[in-house]
mmCIF file of C-alpha atoms in Angstrom:
data_model
loop_
_atom_site.group_PDB
_atom_site.id
_atom_site.type_symbol
_atom_site.label_atom_id
_atom_site.label_comp_id
_atom_site.label_asym_id
_atom_site.label_seq_id
_atom_site.Cartn_x
_atom_site.Cartn_y
_atom_site.Cartn_z
ATOM 1 C CA MET Q 11 6.633 10.955 -3.694
ATOM 2 C CA LYS Q 12 5.924 10.559 0.009
ATOM 3 C CA ASN Q 13 3.934 13.110 1.975
ATOM 4 C CA ILE Q 14 6.908 14.180 4.084
ATOM 5 C CA HIS Q 15 7.235 17.783 2.991
ATOM 6 C CA ILE Q 16 4.738 19.574 0.761
ATOM 7 C CA MET Q 17 5.819 22.906 -0.659
ATOM 8 C CA HIS Q 18 4.026 26.235 -0.770
ATOM 9 C CA PRO Q 19 3.437 27.332 -4.406
ATOM 10 C CA GLU Q 20 5.404 30.581 -3.980
ATOM 11 C CA ASP Q 21 8.521 28.665 -2.915
ATOM 12 C CA TYR Q 22 8.789 27.179 -6.415
ATOM 13 C CA VAL Q 23 10.165 30.491 -7.725
ATOM 14 C CA PHE Q 24 13.540 29.268 -6.479
ATOM 15 C CA ASP Q 25 13.315 26.151 -8.671
ATOM 16 C CA GLY Q 26 13.285 27.904 -12.038
ATOM 17 C CA LYS Q 27 10.883 29.115 -14.719
ATOM 18 C CA ASP Q 28 9.508 25.670 -15.580
ATOM 19 C CA ALA Q 29 8.644 25.059 -11.928
ATOM 20 C CA VAL Q 30 6.781 28.376 -11.807
ATOM 21 C CA LYS Q 31 4.837 27.483 -14.946
ATOM 22 C CA ASN Q 32 3.851 24.160 -13.399
ATOM 23 C CA VAL Q 33 2.585 25.929 -10.283
ATOM 24 C CA LEU Q 34 0.601 28.386 -12.400
ATOM 25 C CA GLU Q 35 -0.989 25.460 -14.221
ATOM 26 C CA ILE Q 36 -2.028 23.925 -10.905
ATOM 27 C CA LEU Q 37 -3.455 27.163 -9.519
ATOM 28 C CA LYS Q 38 -5.311 27.806 -12.766
ATOM 29 C CA SER Q 39 -6.768 24.306 -12.684
ATOM 30 C CA CYS Q 40 -8.088 25.020 -9.188
ATOM 31 C CA MET Q 41 -10.296 27.727 -10.709
ATOM 32 C CA ASP Q 42 -11.984 25.176 -12.989
ATOM 33 C CA HIS Q 43 -15.349 24.506 -11.414
ATOM 34 C CA ASP Q 44 -15.876 21.309 -13.436
ATOM 35 C CA ASN Q 45 -12.530 19.951 -12.170
ATOM 36 C CA LYS Q 46 -11.690 18.398 -15.520
ATOM 37 C CA PHE Q 47 -8.055 18.192 -14.382
ATOM 38 C CA GLU Q 48 -9.081 15.654 -11.711
ATOM 39 C CA ASN Q 49 -7.525 17.574 -8.869
ATOM 40 C CA HIS Q 50 -7.928 16.179 -5.378
ATOM 41 C CA TYR Q 51 -8.500 18.639 -2.553
ATOM 42 C CA SER Q 52 -8.338 18.011 1.160
ATOM 43 C CA ILE Q 53 -8.486 20.207 4.246
ATOM 44 C CA LYS Q 54 -5.141 20.800 5.904
ATOM 45 C CA TYR Q 55 -5.476 20.196 9.632
ATOM 46 C CA ASP Q 56 -3.023 21.537 12.180
ATOM 47 C CA GLY Q 57 -2.651 18.313 14.117
ATOM 48 C CA ALA Q 58 0.466 16.872 15.708
ATOM 49 C CA PRO Q 59 2.103 14.514 15.386
ATOM 50 C CA ALA Q 60 1.568 13.134 11.884
ATOM 51 C CA ILE Q 61 0.620 9.460 12.222
ATOM 52 C CA VAL Q 62 1.248 6.860 9.522
ATOM 53 C CA PHE Q 63 -0.561 3.552 9.987
ATOM 54 C CA GLY Q 64 -1.787 0.510 8.123
ATOM 55 C CA THR Q 65 -0.677 -2.898 6.954
ATOM 56 C CA ASP Q 66 3.002 -3.394 6.139
ATOM 57 C CA VAL Q 67 3.256 -4.464 2.492
ATOM 58 C CA ASN Q 68 6.289 -6.609 3.317
ATOM 59 C CA ASN Q 69 4.923 -8.804 6.100
ATOM 60 C CA GLY Q 70 1.179 -8.130 6.392
ATOM 61 C CA ARG Q 71 1.435 -6.825 9.967
ATOM 62 C CA PHE Q 72 -0.446 -3.788 11.231
ATOM 63 C CA PHE Q 73 1.816 -0.918 12.286
ATOM 64 C CA VAL Q 74 1.843 2.678 13.457
ATOM 65 C CA GLY Q 75 4.539 5.311 13.294
ATOM 66 C CA THR Q 76 5.425 8.840 12.338
ATOM 67 C CA LYS Q 77 6.858 10.011 9.015
ATOM 68 C CA SER Q 78 9.982 8.155 10.168
ATOM 69 C CA VAL Q 79 8.504 4.983 8.662
ATOM 70 C CA PHE Q 80 9.806 6.437 5.369
ATOM 71 C CA ASN Q 81 13.367 7.060 6.578
ATOM 72 C CA LYS Q 82 16.075 6.251 4.064
ATOM 73 C CA GLY Q 83 17.992 4.475 6.801
ATOM 74 C CA ILE Q 84 16.255 2.921 9.789
ATOM 75 C CA LYS Q 85 12.513 2.867 9.210
ATOM 76 C CA LYS Q 86 10.800 3.299 12.545
ATOM 77 C CA ILE Q 87 7.857 0.981 11.918
ATOM 78 C CA CYS Q 88 6.106 -0.012 15.155
ATOM 79 C CA TYR Q 89 4.174 -3.286 15.311
ATOM 80 C CA THR Q 90 4.057 -3.602 19.110
ATOM 81 C CA ASN Q 91 4.382 -1.518 22.265
ATOM 82 C CA ASP Q 92 7.918 -2.863 22.615
ATOM 83 C CA CYS Q 93 8.767 -1.419 19.196
ATOM 84 C CA ILE Q 94 7.428 1.964 20.299
ATOM 85 C CA ASP Q 95 9.499 1.833 23.499
ATOM 86 C CA TYR Q 96 12.589 0.913 21.481
ATOM 87 C CA TYR Q 97 12.322 3.780 19.006
ATOM 88 C CA TYR Q 98 10.838 6.428 21.324
ATOM 89 C CA PRO Q 99 12.018 5.718 24.903
ATOM 90 C CA GLU Q 100 12.505 9.370 25.870
ATOM 91 C CA GLN Q 101 9.633 10.995 23.966
ATOM 92 C CA LYS Q 102 6.956 10.178 26.517
ATOM 93 C CA HIS Q 103 4.116 12.123 24.896
ATOM 94 C CA LEU Q 104 4.748 10.679 21.441
ATOM 95 C CA ASN Q 105 5.263 7.245 22.985
ATOM 96 C CA HIS Q 106 1.816 7.408 24.608
ATOM 97 C CA ILE Q 107 0.081 8.650 21.443
ATOM 98 C CA LEU Q 108 1.589 5.881 19.322
ATOM 99 C CA LYS Q 109 0.583 3.208 21.827
ATOM 100 C CA GLN Q 110 -3.000 4.462 21.871
ATOM 101 C CA CYS Q 111 -3.027 4.581 18.072
ATOM 102 C CA LEU Q 112 -1.714 1.034 17.943
ATOM 103 C CA LYS Q 113 -4.485 -0.025 20.313
ATOM 104 C CA TYR Q 114 -7.454 1.766 18.782
ATOM 105 C CA LEU Q 115 -6.855 2.508 15.084
ATOM 106 C CA PRO Q 116 -8.763 0.171 12.724
ATOM 107 C CA ARG Q 117 -6.836 -2.690 11.115
ATOM 108 C CA VAL Q 118 -7.044 -1.388 7.560
ATOM 109 C CA SER Q 119 -5.503 -3.124 4.564
ATOM 110 C CA GLY Q 120 -3.868 -0.004 3.098
ATOM 111 C CA ILE Q 121 -1.457 2.605 4.446
ATOM 112 C CA TYR Q 122 -2.687 6.040 5.518
ATOM 113 C CA GLN Q 123 -1.422 9.248 7.049
ATOM 114 C CA GLY Q 124 -3.333 11.597 9.311
ATOM 115 C CA ASP Q 125 -2.955 14.388 11.837
ATOM 116 C CA PHE Q 126 -3.490 13.486 15.470
ATOM 117 C CA ILE Q 127 -5.914 15.921 17.135
ATOM 118 C CA GLY Q 128 -6.405 14.518 20.619
ATOM 119 C CA PHE Q 129 -7.993 11.973 22.966
ATOM 120 C CA GLY Q 130 -11.743 12.008 23.573
ATOM 121 C CA ASP Q 131 -12.890 11.759 27.176
ATOM 122 C CA ARG Q 132 -16.586 12.765 26.998
ATOM 123 C CA GLU Q 133 -15.708 16.026 28.786
ATOM 124 C CA THR Q 134 -13.170 17.985 26.715
ATOM 125 C CA THR Q 135 -14.483 20.097 23.831
ATOM 126 C CA GLU Q 136 -11.315 22.019 22.902
ATOM 127 C CA PHE Q 137 -8.102 20.548 21.476
ATOM 128 C CA THR Q 138 -4.927 22.434 20.525
ATOM 129 C CA PRO Q 139 -2.509 19.845 19.125
ATOM 130 C CA ASN Q 140 -0.296 22.504 17.541
ATOM 131 C CA THR Q 141 -1.228 26.119 16.770
ATOM 132 C CA ILE Q 142 -4.929 25.973 15.903
ATOM 133 C CA THR Q 143 -7.569 25.172 18.509
ATOM 134 C CA TYR Q 144 -10.399 22.887 17.413
ATOM 135 C CA LYS Q 145 -13.676 23.315 19.309
ATOM 136 C CA PHE Q 146 -16.436 20.709 19.240
ATOM 137 C CA ASP Q 147 -20.099 21.398 19.946
ATOM 138 C CA ASN Q 148 -20.197 18.208 21.978
ATOM 139 C CA PRO Q 149 -17.285 16.524 23.762
ATOM 140 C CA PRO Q 150 -16.061 13.575 21.666
ATOM 141 C CA SER Q 151 -16.485 10.188 23.295
ATOM 142 C CA GLN Q 152 -14.085 8.357 20.988
ATOM 143 C CA ASN Q 153 -10.667 7.364 22.306
ATOM 144 C CA ILE Q 154 -8.781 8.969 19.403
ATOM 145 C CA ILE Q 155 -9.514 11.966 17.193
ATOM 146 C CA MET Q 156 -7.712 12.122 13.855
ATOM 147 C CA ALA Q 157 -7.918 13.784 10.449
ATOM 148 C CA VAL Q 158 -6.784 11.289 7.797
ATOM 149 C CA HIS Q 159 -5.859 12.997 4.546
ATOM 150 C CA THR Q 160 -3.462 10.757 2.612
ATOM 151 C CA MET Q 161 -3.253 7.193 1.360
ATOM 152 C CA TYR Q 162 -0.152 5.468 -0.007
ATOM 153 C CA ILE Q 163 0.358 3.029 -2.858
ATOM 154 C CA GLY Q 164 3.466 1.044 -3.704
ATOM 155 C CA ASP Q 165 5.220 -2.243 -3.051
ATOM 156 C CA GLU Q 166 8.039 -0.808 -0.916
ATOM 157 C CA PHE Q 167 8.209 2.060 1.572
ATOM 158 C CA ASP Q 168 11.061 3.674 -0.365
ATOM 159 C CA VAL Q 169 9.009 4.039 -3.535
ATOM 160 C CA MET Q 170 5.500 4.635 -2.195
ATOM 161 C CA VAL Q 171 3.454 7.429 -3.719
ATOM 162 C CA ALA Q 172 1.297 9.702 -1.558
ATOM 163 C CA LEU Q 173 -2.226 10.348 -2.787
ATOM 164 C CA PRO Q 174 -3.885 13.160 -0.831
ATOM 165 C CA GLU Q 175 -7.560 12.261 -0.746
ATOM 166 C CA SER Q 176 -10.517 14.190 0.634
ATOM 167 C CA GLY Q 177 -13.192 12.389 2.552
ATOM 168 C CA VAL Q 178 -11.232 9.222 3.245
ATOM 169 C CA MET Q 179 -13.784 6.859 4.786
ATOM 170 C CA LEU Q 180 -12.296 4.419 7.278
ATOM 171 C CA PRO Q 181 -13.962 2.115 9.790
ATOM 172 C CA THR Q 182 -14.174 3.714 13.229
ATOM 173 C CA ASN Q 183 -13.314 0.500 15.080
ATOM 174 C CA GLU Q 184 -16.667 0.250 16.877
ATOM 175 C CA GLY Q 185 -16.749 3.945 17.752
ATOM 176 C CA LYS Q 186 -13.268 4.078 19.259
ATOM 177 C CA VAL Q 187 -11.920 6.507 16.628
ATOM 178 C CA LEU Q 188 -13.342 9.812 15.374
ATOM 179 C CA PHE Q 189 -12.133 10.625 11.858
ATOM 180 C CA LEU Q 190 -12.691 14.286 11.002
ATOM 181 C CA ASN Q 191 -13.942 15.245 7.581
ATOM 182 C CA THR Q 192 -11.219 16.460 5.203
ATOM 183 C CA ILE Q 193 -13.389 17.544 2.264
ATOM 184 C CA ALA Q 194 -12.695 20.996 0.826
ATOM 185 C CA GLU Q 195 -15.587 22.223 -1.320
ATOM 186 C CA GLN Q 196 -15.447 24.771 -4.141
ATOM 187 C CA THR Q 197 -17.841 27.689 -3.879
ATOM 188 C CA THR Q 198 -20.429 28.024 -6.638
ATOM 189 C CA ASP Q 199 -20.316 31.810 -7.169
ATOM 190 C CA ASP Q 200 -16.793 32.354 -8.442
ATOM 191 C CA ARG Q 201 -17.085 35.295 -10.862
ATOM 192 C CA ILE Q 202 -15.340 37.831 -8.663
ATOM 193 C CA PHE Q 203 -12.588 35.352 -7.829
ATOM 194 C CA GLN Q 204 -12.098 34.513 -11.498
ATOM 195 C CA HIS Q 205 -11.749 38.193 -12.413
ATOM 196 C CA ALA Q 206 -9.173 38.780 -9.667
ATOM 197 C CA PHE Q 207 -7.337 35.578 -10.609
ATOM 198 C CA ASN Q 208 -7.088 36.558 -14.281
ATOM 199 C CA TYR Q 209 -5.711 39.979 -13.377
ATOM 200 C CA VAL Q 210 -2.910 38.633 -11.148
ATOM 201 C CA TYR Q 211 -2.237 35.641 -13.420
ATOM 202 C CA THR Q 212 -1.635 37.960 -16.402
ATOM 203 C CA ALA Q 213 0.697 40.108 -14.316
ATOM 204 C CA ILE Q 214 2.717 37.020 -13.385
ATOM 205 C CA ILE Q 215 3.025 35.947 -17.027
ATOM 206 C CA ASP Q 216 4.287 39.435 -17.871
ATOM 207 C CA GLN Q 217 6.781 39.215 -15.004
ATOM 208 C CA LEU Q 218 8.083 35.886 -16.281
ATOM 209 C CA GLU Q 219 8.809 37.478 -19.658
ATOM 210 C CA ILE Q 220 11.281 39.959 -18.153
ATOM 211 C CA ILE Q 221 13.132 37.511 -15.906
ATOM 212 C CA TYR Q 222 16.017 36.057 -17.866
ATOM 213 C CA GLU Q 223 17.837 34.196 -15.132
ATOM 214 C CA PHE Q 224 16.534 32.322 -12.111
ATOM 215 C CA PRO Q 225 18.809 31.579 -9.133
ATOM 216 C CA LYS Q 226 20.971 28.489 -9.382
ATOM 217 C CA PHE Q 227 21.944 27.140 -5.987
ATOM 218 C CA ARG Q 228 25.117 25.179 -5.437
ATOM 219 C CA THR Q 229 23.524 22.993 -2.786
ATOM 220 C CA LYS Q 230 20.098 22.249 -1.316
ATOM 221 C CA ALA Q 231 21.308 23.880 1.884
ATOM 222 C CA ALA Q 232 21.915 27.121 0.011
ATOM 223 C CA LYS Q 233 18.310 27.212 -1.169
ATOM 224 C CA ALA Q 234 17.121 26.312 2.331
ATOM 225 C CA ARG Q 235 18.965 29.334 3.724
ATOM 226 C CA VAL Q 236 17.048 31.637 1.378
ATOM 227 C CA LEU Q 237 13.749 30.201 2.571
ATOM 228 C CA LYS Q 238 14.964 30.501 6.139
ATOM 229 C CA LEU Q 239 15.704 34.177 5.581
ATOM 230 C CA ILE Q 240 12.170 34.765 4.291
ATOM 231 C CA ASN Q 241 10.732 32.966 7.312
ATOM 232 C CA SER Q 242 12.945 35.082 9.556
ATOM 233 C CA LYS Q 243 11.447 38.211 8.021
ATOM 234 C CA ILE Q 244 7.943 36.896 8.649
ATOM 235 C CA ARG Q 245 8.890 36.066 12.219
ATOM 236 C CA ALA Q 246 10.160 39.600 12.751
ATOM 237 C CA ASN Q 247 6.835 40.912 11.388
ATOM 238 C CA ASP Q 248 8.670 42.603 8.480
ATOM 239 C CA ILE Q 249 7.064 43.248 5.119
ATOM 240 C CA LEU Q 250 8.899 41.292 2.436
ATOM 241 C CA ASN Q 251 10.648 43.983 0.411
ATOM 242 C CA ALA Q 252 11.948 42.703 -2.929
ATOM 243 C CA GLU Q 253 14.825 45.168 -3.230
ATOM 244 C CA GLU Q 254 16.026 44.588 0.330
ATOM 245 C CA LEU Q 255 15.891 40.812 -0.109
ATOM 246 C CA ALA Q 256 17.804 41.150 -3.378
ATOM 247 C CA LYS Q 257 20.590 43.047 -1.608
ATOM 248 C CA GLU Q 258 20.748 40.512 1.192
ATOM 249 C CA THR Q 259 20.822 37.460 -1.069
ATOM 250 C CA GLY Q 260 22.305 38.579 -4.375
ATOM 251 C CA ILE Q 261 19.196 37.287 -6.183
ATOM 252 C CA ASP Q 262 17.381 39.370 -8.812
ATOM 253 C CA PHE Q 263 14.735 41.486 -7.034
ATOM 254 C CA ARG Q 264 12.201 40.461 -9.679
ATOM 255 C CA ILE Q 265 12.306 36.918 -8.301
ATOM 256 C CA PHE Q 266 11.028 38.205 -4.975
ATOM 257 C CA GLU Q 267 8.380 40.283 -6.722
ATOM 258 C CA LEU Q 268 7.278 37.087 -8.454
ATOM 259 C CA TYR Q 269 7.243 35.365 -5.065
ATOM 260 C CA SER Q 270 4.777 37.948 -3.715
ATOM 261 C CA MET Q 271 2.595 37.805 -6.819
ATOM 262 C CA ILE Q 272 2.222 34.031 -6.613
ATOM 263 C CA THR Q 273 1.315 34.438 -2.941
ATOM 264 C CA GLN Q 274 -1.479 36.821 -4.001
ATOM 265 C CA LEU Q 275 -2.674 34.357 -6.636
ATOM 266 C CA LYS Q 276 -2.722 31.577 -4.050
ATOM 267 C CA GLU Q 277 -4.844 33.702 -1.701
ATOM 268 C CA ILE Q 278 -7.401 34.246 -4.454
ATOM 269 C CA VAL Q 279 -7.594 30.510 -5.140
ATOM 270 C CA MET Q 280 -8.075 29.779 -1.437
ATOM 271 C CA ASN Q 281 -11.099 32.075 -1.335
ATOM 272 C CA ARG Q 282 -12.837 29.691 -3.747
ATOM 273 C CA PHE Q 283 -12.868 26.927 -1.175
ATOM 274 C CA LYS Q 284 -14.689 26.285 2.042
ATOM 275 C CA CYS Q 285 -14.352 23.488 4.521
ATOM 276 C CA ALA Q 286 -17.242 21.054 4.446
ATOM 277 C CA GLU Q 287 -18.997 20.212 7.705
ATOM 278 C CA GLY Q 288 -17.988 17.011 9.412
ATOM 279 C CA TYR Q 289 -19.809 13.743 8.849
ATOM 280 C CA ASN Q 290 -20.576 12.992 12.480
ATOM 281 C CA THR Q 291 -19.542 16.065 14.446
ATOM 282 C CA ASN Q 292 -19.423 19.811 14.236
ATOM 283 C CA VAL Q 293 -15.967 21.225 14.803
ATOM 284 C CA ARG Q 294 -14.748 24.793 14.425
ATOM 285 C CA ALA Q 295 -11.206 26.124 14.166
ATOM 286 C CA TYR Q 296 -9.763 29.055 16.102
ATOM 287 C CA LEU Q 297 -6.477 30.897 15.883
ATOM 288 C CA SER Q 298 -5.703 33.098 18.867
ATOM 289 C CA ASN Q 299 -9.417 33.084 19.857
ATOM 290 C CA LYS Q 300 -10.466 34.159 16.346
ATOM 291 C CA GLU Q 301 -12.635 31.734 14.402
ATOM 292 C CA ILE Q 302 -11.160 30.783 11.036
ATOM 293 C CA GLU Q 303 -12.360 28.678 8.115
ATOM 294 C CA CYS Q 304 -9.434 26.256 8.262
ATOM 295 C CA GLU Q 305 -5.650 26.364 8.003
ATOM 296 C CA GLY Q 306 -5.701 25.708 4.277
ATOM 297 C CA ILE Q 307 -6.037 22.982 1.684
ATOM 298 C CA VAL Q 308 -3.774 20.462 -0.022
ATOM 299 C CA VAL Q 309 -4.032 20.118 -3.801
ATOM 300 C CA SER Q 310 -2.963 16.984 -5.634
ATOM 301 C CA HIS Q 311 -2.646 17.618 -9.379
ATOM 302 C CA ILE Q 312 -1.791 15.300 -12.257
ATOM 303 C CA ASN Q 313 0.642 17.020 -14.609
ATOM 304 C CA HIS Q 314 2.063 15.235 -17.676
ATOM 305 C CA TRP Q 315 1.670 11.782 -16.123
ATOM 306 C CA SER Q 316 3.170 12.893 -12.815
ATOM 307 C CA ARG Q 317 1.454 14.009 -9.630
ATOM 308 C CA ILE Q 318 2.381 17.322 -8.011
ATOM 309 C CA VAL Q 319 1.174 18.167 -4.512
ATOM 310 C CA ILE Q 320 1.145 21.682 -3.058
ATOM 311 C CA LYS Q 321 -0.347 23.234 0.055
ATOM 312 C CA LEU Q 322 -2.363 26.431 0.026
ATOM 313 C CA VAL Q 323 -2.027 28.089 3.409
ATOM 314 C CA ARG Q 324 -2.510 31.667 4.545
ATOM 315 C CA ARG Q 325 1.129 31.542 5.328
ATOM 316 C CA TYR Q 326 1.713 34.976 6.772
ATOM 317 C CA GLU Q 327 -1.113 34.577 9.233
ATOM 318 C CA PHE Q 328 -0.219 31.087 10.417
ATOM 319 C CA SER Q 329 3.557 31.291 10.054
ATOM 320 C CA ARG Q 330 3.802 34.561 11.942
ATOM 321 C CA TYR Q 331 1.698 33.131 14.743
ATOM 322 C CA ASN Q 332 3.868 30.012 14.811
ATOM 323 C CA PHE Q 333 7.129 31.896 14.684
ATOM 324 C CA THR Q 334 6.159 34.328 17.425
ATOM 325 C CA SER Q 335 4.998 31.579 19.771
ATOM 326 C CA SER Q 336 7.239 30.570 22.661
ATOM 327 C CA ARG Q 337 8.631 27.589 20.726
ATOM 328 C CA PHE Q 338 10.301 29.911 18.203
ATOM 329 C CA ALA Q 339 10.966 32.940 20.397
ATOM 330 C CA LYS Q 340 14.738 32.397 20.619
ATOM 331 C CA THR Q 341 15.532 33.711 17.150
ATOM 332 C CA ASN Q 342 16.199 37.471 17.122
ATOM 333 C CA ASP Q 343 17.461 40.163 14.771
ATOM 334 C CA GLU Q 344 21.040 38.967 15.208
ATOM 335 C CA THR Q 345 20.069 35.550 13.824
ATOM 336 C CA VAL Q 346 18.260 37.179 10.898
ATOM 337 C CA HIS Q 347 21.383 39.189 10.121
ATOM 338 C CA LYS Q 348 23.555 36.062 10.310
ATOM 339 C CA VAL Q 349 21.295 34.218 7.883
ATOM 340 C CA ALA Q 350 21.341 37.183 5.511
ATOM 341 C CA GLN Q 351 25.123 37.209 5.444
ATOM 342 C CA GLN Q 352 25.130 33.544 4.443
ATOM 343 C CA MET Q 353 22.869 34.347 1.505
ATOM 344 C CA LEU Q 354 25.638 36.150 -0.370
ATOM 345 C CA LYS Q 355 27.391 32.794 -0.661
ATOM 346 C CA ALA Q 356 24.261 30.838 -1.509
ATOM 347 C CA VAL Q 357 23.988 31.485 -5.225
#
């Protein structure tokens, strides 16, 4: 499983009862202070673009790229500046970032993925690669600032497995690269969180007992339209009402109640974590001039000999801010209504 798209735990309600049970197992394991389930936690940074780099397992050459290195068709793997110009001739900003990454990233033997934060110039202390602004106490002097959070294993790009890892330690290429810390630490005093978790967890189990049929989508696009409708509601600053969503989609309203309950459970789990301070710098995160802990965390969990990865994000806070920014401002109530009408044909 490649780290191309990681799902929110609440979105699994549209994948059936077994999927929900798996998510509950993961969230419950996150409350285990001894971590006997061997979960891996890493801070989710709001960088852009996502950079994949390392040594190509097929030819031993160092490369850089985006998630497009994992394309099913043409894999946009860049070994030289000419490769970058060939694949990204019109995307000037991305073209420049990739060339600088190719120049300065350390020649590591494995394959890694990270979020690009910015270029250090010994003067700039604030970087806003996407939605969140990262402020440094001292202006970074390194050429590149990145948060590396994932390593890959496998003999071919098509079958590589993503292993989200906290605290990935990579050589800084003689001080040319600043790798931000990605460790997410569990808090020690968790009694109040455990009590709240148990209360909501029990309510979810009870809810599962009264749901006899989960939605069955004809196509992946049909499921995507349901998620798009929910995002449209968030964008419009609407409270997610289970009965209204049921009418608009034809899906049992109890599914949407379950969706909200899992969101609550996720929020409780997130309160058990804090972002560890950086190894060689002090950086703080801000959203709309308000200091925040971090965007969220990524959890990698081993379940019955398979690895499941989910992201725990305060979705309503970050998604609403994203959706209401100028990049997403074109969608209006008419679009929301159009999406809703499509829902009646989705299941």
